[in-house]
Coordinates of N, CA and C and ligand atoms in Angstrom, one line a residue:
X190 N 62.7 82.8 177.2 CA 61.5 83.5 177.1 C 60.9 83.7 178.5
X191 N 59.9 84.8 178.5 CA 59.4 85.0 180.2 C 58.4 84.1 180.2
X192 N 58.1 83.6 181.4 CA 57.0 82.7 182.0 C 55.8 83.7 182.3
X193 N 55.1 83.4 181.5 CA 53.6 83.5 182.0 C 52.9 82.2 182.8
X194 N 52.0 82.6 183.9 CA 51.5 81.3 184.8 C 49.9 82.1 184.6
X195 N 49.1 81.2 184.0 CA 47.7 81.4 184.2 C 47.1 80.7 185.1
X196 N 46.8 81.3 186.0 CA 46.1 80.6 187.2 C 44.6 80.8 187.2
X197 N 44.0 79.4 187.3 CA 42.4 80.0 187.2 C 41.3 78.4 187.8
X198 N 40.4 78.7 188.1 CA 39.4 78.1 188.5 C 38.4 78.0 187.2
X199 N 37.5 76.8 187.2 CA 36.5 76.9 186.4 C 35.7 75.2 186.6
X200 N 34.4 75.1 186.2 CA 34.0 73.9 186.8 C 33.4 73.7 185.6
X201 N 32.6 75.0 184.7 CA 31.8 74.4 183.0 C 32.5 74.7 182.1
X202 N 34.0 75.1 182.4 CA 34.6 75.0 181.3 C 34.9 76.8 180.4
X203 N 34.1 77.4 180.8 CA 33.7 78.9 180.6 C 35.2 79.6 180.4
X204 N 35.6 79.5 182.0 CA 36.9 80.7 182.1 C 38.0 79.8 181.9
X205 N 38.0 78.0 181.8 CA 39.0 77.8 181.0 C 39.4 77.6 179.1
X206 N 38.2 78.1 178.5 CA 38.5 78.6 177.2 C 39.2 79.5 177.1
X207 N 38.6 80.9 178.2 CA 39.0 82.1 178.4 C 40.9 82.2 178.5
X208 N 40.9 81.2 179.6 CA 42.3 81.1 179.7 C 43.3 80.6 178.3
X209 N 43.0 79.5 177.8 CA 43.5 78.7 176.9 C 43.7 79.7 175.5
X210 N 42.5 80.6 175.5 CA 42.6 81.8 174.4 C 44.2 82.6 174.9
X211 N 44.1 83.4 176.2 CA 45.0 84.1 176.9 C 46.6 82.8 176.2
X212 N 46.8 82.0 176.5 CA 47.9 81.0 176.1 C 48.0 81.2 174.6
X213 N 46.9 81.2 173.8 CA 47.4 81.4 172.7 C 47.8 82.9 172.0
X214 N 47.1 83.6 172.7 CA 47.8 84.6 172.4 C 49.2 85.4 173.1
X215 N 49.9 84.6 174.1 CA 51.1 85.0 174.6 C 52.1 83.8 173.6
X216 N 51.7 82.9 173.2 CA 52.2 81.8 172.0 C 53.0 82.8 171.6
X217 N 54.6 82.2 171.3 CA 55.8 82.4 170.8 C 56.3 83.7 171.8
X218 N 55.8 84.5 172.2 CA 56.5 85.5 173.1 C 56.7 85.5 174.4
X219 N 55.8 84.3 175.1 CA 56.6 83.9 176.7 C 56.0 82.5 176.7
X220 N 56.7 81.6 177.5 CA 56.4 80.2 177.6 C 55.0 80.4 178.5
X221 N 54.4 79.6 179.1 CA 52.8 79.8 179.3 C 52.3 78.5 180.3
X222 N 52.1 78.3 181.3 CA 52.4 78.1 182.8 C 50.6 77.7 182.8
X223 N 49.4 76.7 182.9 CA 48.6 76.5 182.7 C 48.0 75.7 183.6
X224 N 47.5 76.9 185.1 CA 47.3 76.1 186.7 C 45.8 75.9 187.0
X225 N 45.1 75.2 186.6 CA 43.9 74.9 186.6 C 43.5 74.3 187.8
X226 N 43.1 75.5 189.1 CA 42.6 75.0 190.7 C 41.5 73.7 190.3
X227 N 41.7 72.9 191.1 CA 41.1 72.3 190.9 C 40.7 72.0 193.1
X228 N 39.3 71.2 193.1 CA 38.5 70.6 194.0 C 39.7 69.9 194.6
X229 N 40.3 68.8 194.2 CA 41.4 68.3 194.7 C 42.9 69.3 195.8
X230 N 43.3 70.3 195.0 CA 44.0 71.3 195.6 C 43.6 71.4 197.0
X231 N 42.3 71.5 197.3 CA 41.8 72.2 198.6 C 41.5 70.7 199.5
X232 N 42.3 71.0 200.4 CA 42.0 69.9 201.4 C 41.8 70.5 203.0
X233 N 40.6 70.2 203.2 CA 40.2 70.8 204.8 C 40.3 72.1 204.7
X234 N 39.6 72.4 203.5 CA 39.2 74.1 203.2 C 40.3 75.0 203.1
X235 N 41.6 74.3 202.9 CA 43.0 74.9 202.4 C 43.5 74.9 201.1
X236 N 43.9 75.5 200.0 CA 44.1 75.0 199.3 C 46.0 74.7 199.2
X237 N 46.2 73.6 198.7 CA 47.3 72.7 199.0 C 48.7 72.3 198.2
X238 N 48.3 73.3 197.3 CA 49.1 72.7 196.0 C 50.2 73.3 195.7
X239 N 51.6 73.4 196.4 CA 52.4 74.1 196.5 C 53.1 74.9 194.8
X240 N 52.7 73.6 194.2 CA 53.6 73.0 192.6 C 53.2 74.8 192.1
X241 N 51.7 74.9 192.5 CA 51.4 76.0 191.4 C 51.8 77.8 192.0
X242 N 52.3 77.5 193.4 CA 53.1 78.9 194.0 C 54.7 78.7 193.5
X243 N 54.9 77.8 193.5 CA 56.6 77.7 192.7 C 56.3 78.1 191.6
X244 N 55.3 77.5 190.3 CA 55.5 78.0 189.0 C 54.9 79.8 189.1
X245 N 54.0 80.5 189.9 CA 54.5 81.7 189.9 C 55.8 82.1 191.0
X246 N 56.4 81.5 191.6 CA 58.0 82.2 191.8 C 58.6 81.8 191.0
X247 N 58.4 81.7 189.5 CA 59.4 81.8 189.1 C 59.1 82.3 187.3
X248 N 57.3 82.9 187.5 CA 57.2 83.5 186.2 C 57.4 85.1 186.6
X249 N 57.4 85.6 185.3 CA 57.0 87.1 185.1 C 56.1 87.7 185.3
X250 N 54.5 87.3 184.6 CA 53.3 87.5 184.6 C 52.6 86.1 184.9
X251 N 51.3 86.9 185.4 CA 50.6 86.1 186.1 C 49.4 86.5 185.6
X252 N 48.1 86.0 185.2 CA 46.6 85.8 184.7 C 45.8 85.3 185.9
X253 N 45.1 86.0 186.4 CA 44.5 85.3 187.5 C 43.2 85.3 186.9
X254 N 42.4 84.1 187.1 CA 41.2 83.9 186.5 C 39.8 83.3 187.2
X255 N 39.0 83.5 187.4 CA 37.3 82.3 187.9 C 36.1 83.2 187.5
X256 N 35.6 82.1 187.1 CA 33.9 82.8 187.0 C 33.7 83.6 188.2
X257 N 32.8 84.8 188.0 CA 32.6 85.4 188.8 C 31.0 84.6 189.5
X258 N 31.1 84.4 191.1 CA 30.4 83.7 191.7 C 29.9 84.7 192.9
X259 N 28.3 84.9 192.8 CA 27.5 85.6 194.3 C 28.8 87.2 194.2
X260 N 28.7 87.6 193.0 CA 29.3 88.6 192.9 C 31.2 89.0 193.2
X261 N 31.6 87.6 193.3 CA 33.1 88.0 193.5 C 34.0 86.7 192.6
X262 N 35.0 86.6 193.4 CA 35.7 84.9 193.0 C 35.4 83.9 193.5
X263 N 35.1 82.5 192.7 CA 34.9 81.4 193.3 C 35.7 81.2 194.8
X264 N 35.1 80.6 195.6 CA 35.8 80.4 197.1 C 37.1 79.5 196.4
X265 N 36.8 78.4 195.4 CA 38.2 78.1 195.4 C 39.8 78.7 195.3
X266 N 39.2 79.8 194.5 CA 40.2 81.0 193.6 C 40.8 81.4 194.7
X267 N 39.8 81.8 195.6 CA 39.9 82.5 197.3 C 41.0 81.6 198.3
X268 N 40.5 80.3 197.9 CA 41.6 79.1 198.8 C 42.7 79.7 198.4
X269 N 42.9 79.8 197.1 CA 44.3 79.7 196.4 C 45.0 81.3 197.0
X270 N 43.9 82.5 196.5 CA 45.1 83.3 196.7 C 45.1 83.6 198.4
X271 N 44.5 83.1 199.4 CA 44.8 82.7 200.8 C 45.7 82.1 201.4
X272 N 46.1 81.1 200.5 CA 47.0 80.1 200.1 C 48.8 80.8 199.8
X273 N 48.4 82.4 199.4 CA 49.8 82.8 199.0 C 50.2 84.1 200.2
X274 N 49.5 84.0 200.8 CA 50.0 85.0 202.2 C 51.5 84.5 202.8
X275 N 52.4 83.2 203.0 CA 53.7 83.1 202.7 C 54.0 84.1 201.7
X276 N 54.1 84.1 201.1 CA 54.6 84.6 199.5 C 54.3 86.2 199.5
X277 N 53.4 86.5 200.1 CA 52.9 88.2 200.9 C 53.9 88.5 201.6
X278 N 54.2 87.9 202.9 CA 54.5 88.4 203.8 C 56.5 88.3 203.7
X279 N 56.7 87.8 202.5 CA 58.3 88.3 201.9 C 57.9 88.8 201.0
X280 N 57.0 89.5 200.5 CA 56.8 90.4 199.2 C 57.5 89.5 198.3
X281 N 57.3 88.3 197.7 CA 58.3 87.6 196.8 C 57.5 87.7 195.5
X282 N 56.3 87.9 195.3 CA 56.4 88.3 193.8 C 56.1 89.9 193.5
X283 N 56.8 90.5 194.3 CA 57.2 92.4 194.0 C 57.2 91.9 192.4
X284 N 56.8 93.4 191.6 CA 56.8 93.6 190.5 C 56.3 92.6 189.3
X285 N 56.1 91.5 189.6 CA 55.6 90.7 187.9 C 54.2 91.4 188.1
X286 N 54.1 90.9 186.9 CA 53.4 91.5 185.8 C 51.3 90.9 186.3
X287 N 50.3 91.7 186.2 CA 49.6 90.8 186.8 C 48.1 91.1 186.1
X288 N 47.3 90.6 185.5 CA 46.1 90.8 184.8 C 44.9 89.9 185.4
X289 N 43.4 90.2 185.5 CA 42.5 89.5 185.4 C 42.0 89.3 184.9
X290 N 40.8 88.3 184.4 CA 39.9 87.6 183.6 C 38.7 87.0 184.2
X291 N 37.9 87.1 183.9 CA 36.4 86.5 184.5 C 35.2 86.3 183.2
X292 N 34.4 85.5 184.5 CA 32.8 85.6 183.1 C 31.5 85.8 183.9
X293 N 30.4 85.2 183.6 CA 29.5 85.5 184.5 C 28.4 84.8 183.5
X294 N 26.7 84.8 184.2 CA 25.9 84.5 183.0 C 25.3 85.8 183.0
X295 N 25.2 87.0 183.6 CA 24.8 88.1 182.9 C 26.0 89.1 182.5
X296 N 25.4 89.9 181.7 CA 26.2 91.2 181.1 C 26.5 92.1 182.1
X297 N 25.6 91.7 183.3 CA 26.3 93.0 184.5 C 26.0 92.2 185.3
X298 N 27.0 90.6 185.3 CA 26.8 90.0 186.8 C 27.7 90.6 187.8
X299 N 28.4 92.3 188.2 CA 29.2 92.2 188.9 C 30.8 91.2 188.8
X300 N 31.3 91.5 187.9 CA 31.8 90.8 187.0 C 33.4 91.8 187.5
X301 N 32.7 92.8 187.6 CA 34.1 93.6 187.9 C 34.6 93.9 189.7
X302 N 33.4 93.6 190.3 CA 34.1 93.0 191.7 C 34.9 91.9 191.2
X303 N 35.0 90.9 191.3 CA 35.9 89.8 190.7 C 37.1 90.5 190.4
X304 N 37.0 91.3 189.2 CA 38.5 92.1 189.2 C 38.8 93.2 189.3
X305 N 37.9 93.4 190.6 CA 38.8 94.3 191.4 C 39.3 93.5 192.4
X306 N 39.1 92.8 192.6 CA 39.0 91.9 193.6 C 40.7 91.3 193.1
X307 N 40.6 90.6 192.1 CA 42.3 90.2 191.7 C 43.5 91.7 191.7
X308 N 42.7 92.7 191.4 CA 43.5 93.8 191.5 C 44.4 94.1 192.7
X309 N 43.5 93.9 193.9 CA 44.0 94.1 195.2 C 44.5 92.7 195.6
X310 N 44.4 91.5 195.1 CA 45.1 90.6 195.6 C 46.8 90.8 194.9
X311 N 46.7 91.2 193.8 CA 47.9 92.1 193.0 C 48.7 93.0 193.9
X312 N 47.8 94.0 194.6 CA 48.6 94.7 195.1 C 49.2 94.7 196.1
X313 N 48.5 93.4 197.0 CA 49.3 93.1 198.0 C 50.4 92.6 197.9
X314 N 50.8 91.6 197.0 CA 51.8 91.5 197.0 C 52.6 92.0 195.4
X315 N 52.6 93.5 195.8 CA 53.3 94.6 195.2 C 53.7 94.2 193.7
X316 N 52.8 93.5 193.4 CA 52.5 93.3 191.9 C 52.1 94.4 191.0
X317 N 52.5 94.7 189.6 CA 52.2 95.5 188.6 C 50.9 95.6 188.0
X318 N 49.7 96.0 188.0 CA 48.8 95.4 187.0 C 48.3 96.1 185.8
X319 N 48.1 95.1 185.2 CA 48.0 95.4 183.5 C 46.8 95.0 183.1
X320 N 46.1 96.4 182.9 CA 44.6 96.4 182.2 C 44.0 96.5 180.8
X321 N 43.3 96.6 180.6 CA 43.1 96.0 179.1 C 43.1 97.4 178.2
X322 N 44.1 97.5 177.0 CA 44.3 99.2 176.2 C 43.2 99.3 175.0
X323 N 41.9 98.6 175.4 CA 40.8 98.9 174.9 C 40.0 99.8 175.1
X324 N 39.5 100.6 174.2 CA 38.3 101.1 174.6 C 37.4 100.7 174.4
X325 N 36.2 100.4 175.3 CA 34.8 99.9 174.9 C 34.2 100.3 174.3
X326 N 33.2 99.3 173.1 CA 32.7 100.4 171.9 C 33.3 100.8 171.2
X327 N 34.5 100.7 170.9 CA 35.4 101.5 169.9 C 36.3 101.1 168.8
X328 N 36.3 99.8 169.2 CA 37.1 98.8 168.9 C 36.3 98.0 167.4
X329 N 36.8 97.9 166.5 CA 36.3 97.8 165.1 C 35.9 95.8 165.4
X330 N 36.6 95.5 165.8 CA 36.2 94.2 165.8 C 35.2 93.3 166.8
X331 N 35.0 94.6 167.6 CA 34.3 94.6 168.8 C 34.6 93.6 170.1
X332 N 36.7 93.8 170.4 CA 36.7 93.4 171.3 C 36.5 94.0 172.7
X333 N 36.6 93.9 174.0 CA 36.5 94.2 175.2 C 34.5 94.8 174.9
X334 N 33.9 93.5 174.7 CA 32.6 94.2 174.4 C 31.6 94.5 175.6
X335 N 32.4 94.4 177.0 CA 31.3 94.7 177.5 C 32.8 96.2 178.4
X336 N 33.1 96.6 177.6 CA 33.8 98.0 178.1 C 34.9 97.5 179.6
X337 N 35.1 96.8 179.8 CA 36.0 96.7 180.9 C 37.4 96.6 180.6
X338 N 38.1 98.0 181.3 CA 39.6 98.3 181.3 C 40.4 98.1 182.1
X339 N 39.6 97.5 183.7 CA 40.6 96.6 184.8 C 41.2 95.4 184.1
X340 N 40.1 94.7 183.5 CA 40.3 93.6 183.2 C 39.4 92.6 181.9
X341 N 39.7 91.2 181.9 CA 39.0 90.7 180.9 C 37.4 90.8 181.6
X342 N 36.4 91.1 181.2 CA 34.9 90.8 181.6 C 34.4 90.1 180.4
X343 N 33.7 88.9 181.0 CA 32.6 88.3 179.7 C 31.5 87.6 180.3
X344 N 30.7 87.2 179.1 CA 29.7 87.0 179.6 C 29.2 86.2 179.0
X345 N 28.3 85.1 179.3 CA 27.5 83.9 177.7 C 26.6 84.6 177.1
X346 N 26.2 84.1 176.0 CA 25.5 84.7 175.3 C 25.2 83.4 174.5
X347 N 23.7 83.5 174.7 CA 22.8 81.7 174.3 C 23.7 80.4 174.6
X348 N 24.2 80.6 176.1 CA 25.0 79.4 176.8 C 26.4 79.7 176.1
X349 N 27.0 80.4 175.4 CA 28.3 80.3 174.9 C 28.9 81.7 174.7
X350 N 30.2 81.7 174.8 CA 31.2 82.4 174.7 C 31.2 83.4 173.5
X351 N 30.5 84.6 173.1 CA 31.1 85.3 171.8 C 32.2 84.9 171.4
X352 N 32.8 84.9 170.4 CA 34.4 85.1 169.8 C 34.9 86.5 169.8
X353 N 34.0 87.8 170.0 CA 34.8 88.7 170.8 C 35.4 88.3 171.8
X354 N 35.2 88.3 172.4 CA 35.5 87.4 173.7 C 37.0 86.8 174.1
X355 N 36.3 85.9 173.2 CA 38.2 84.7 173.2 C 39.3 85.7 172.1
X356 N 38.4 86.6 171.5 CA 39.7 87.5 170.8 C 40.2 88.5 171.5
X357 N 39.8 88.8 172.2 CA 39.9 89.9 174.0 C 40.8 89.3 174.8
X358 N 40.4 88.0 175.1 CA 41.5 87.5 175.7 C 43.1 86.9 174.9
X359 N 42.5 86.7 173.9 CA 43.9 86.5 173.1 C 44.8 87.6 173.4
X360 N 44.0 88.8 173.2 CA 44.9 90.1 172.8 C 45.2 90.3 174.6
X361 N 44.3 90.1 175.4 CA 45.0 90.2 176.9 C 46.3 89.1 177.4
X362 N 46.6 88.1 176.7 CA 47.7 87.3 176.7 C 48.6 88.0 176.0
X363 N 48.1 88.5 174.9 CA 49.7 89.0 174.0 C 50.4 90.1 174.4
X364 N 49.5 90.9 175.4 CA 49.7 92.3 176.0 C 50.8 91.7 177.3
X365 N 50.2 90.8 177.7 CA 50.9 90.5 179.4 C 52.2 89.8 179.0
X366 N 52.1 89.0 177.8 CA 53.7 88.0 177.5 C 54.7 89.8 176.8
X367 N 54.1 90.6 176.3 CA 54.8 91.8 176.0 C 55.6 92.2 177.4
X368 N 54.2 92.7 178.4 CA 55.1 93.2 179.4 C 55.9 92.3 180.5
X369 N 55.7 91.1 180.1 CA 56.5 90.0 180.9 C 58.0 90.1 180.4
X370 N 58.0 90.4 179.2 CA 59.5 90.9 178.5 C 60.1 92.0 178.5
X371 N 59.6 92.8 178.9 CA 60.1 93.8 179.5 C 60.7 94.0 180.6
X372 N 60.2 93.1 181.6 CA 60.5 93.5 183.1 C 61.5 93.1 183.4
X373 N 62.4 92.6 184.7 CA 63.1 91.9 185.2 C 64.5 92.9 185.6
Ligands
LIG189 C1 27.4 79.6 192.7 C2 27.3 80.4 191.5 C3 27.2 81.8 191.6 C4 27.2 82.6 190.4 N1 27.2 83.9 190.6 C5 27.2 84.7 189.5 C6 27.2 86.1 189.6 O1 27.2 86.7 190.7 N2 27.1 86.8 188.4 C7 27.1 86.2 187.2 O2 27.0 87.0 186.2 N3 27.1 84.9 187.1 C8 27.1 84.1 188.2 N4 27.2 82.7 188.0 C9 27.3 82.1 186.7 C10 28.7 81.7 186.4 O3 29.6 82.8 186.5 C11 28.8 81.2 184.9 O4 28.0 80.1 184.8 C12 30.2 80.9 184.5 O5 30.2 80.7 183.1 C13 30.8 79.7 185.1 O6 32.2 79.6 184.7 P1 32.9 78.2 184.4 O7 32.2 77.6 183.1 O8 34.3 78.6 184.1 O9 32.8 77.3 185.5 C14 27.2 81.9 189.2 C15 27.2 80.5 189.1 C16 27.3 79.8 190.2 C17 27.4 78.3 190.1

């Protein structure tokens, strides 16, 4: 099966539901790679953690994930993909497969700098990216509820996660383990 690696930051817990949803919905169609940056990783404002650049050399798709913070990605998310400029500069992950995910506490915290923001870290290193085949509003079960087709966008609502939401991201896991099978 193809490897999916979800890489993601999170401190209340928010965007790693988000993720853990994304896991269950690539469940049985690619194995699922579960890199949770943490405070520790970053040492002297680097982030340090080689283990989690090996497990993307050697997946298909990749989930990049953090609350969106002062309008972009957490600085740690920033350590990390800082962190992969080796890995730039031999183009070594050309082509996998590559999706974002975020949250916010408003409905228009700028949610989509964030992913645009993972988009172009995608494109640097000549990554594929895979956006969400939702349309906002349209959608009978009311997933991708706040209309975003770069990527996952969410937001709390009375301190917690809709279950649109985690069903959005389910369905953005099962889309990325799809095209992680495809590729290669
Ligand atoms: C330093 C900081 C900056 C934030 N900036 C934004 C923002 O620009 N837009 C927004 O909608 N929410 C913002 N938030 C709210 C977080 O995105 C929100 O609490 C999120 O759920 C945290 O994710 P986590 O539970 O995965 O840590 C900010 C929170 C913090 C702590």
């Amino acid at each position: 099966m193809p490897l999916l690696a979800i890489v993601y930051f999170s401190i209340s817990g928010t965007t790693e539901k988000l993720a853990h949803a994304l896991a269950r919905g690539a469940d049985g169609m690619a194995d699922v790679a579960l890199c949770r940056i943490t405070g520790n990783d970053i040492v002297s404002g680097r982030f340090q953690n080689e283990r989690f650049l090996e497990t993307i050399d050697g997946a298909s798709a990749v989930a990049f994930g953090s609350p969106t913070y002062m309008g972009g990605p957490a600085a740690q998310f920033k350590a990390f993909a800082d962190a992969s400029s080796d890995r730039w500069s031999q183009q070594a992950w050309v082509n996998k497969i590559a999706a974002g995910f975020t949250t916010g506490a408003c409905a228009s915290g700028d949610q989509l700098h964030t992913l645009t923001y993972f988009s172009i870290l995608a494109a640097q290193h000549g990554m594929l990216w895979c956006g969400l085949d939702i349309p906002g509003g349209e959608d009978l079960s009311g997933r991708n509820r706040l209309g975003s087709q770069l990527g996952l966008a969410t937001h709390l609502v009375d301190a917690s996660l809709p279950q649109s939401d985690l069903s959005t991201a389910e369905y953005l896991g099962r889309r990325l383990a799809r095209m992680a099978g495809r590729s290669g």
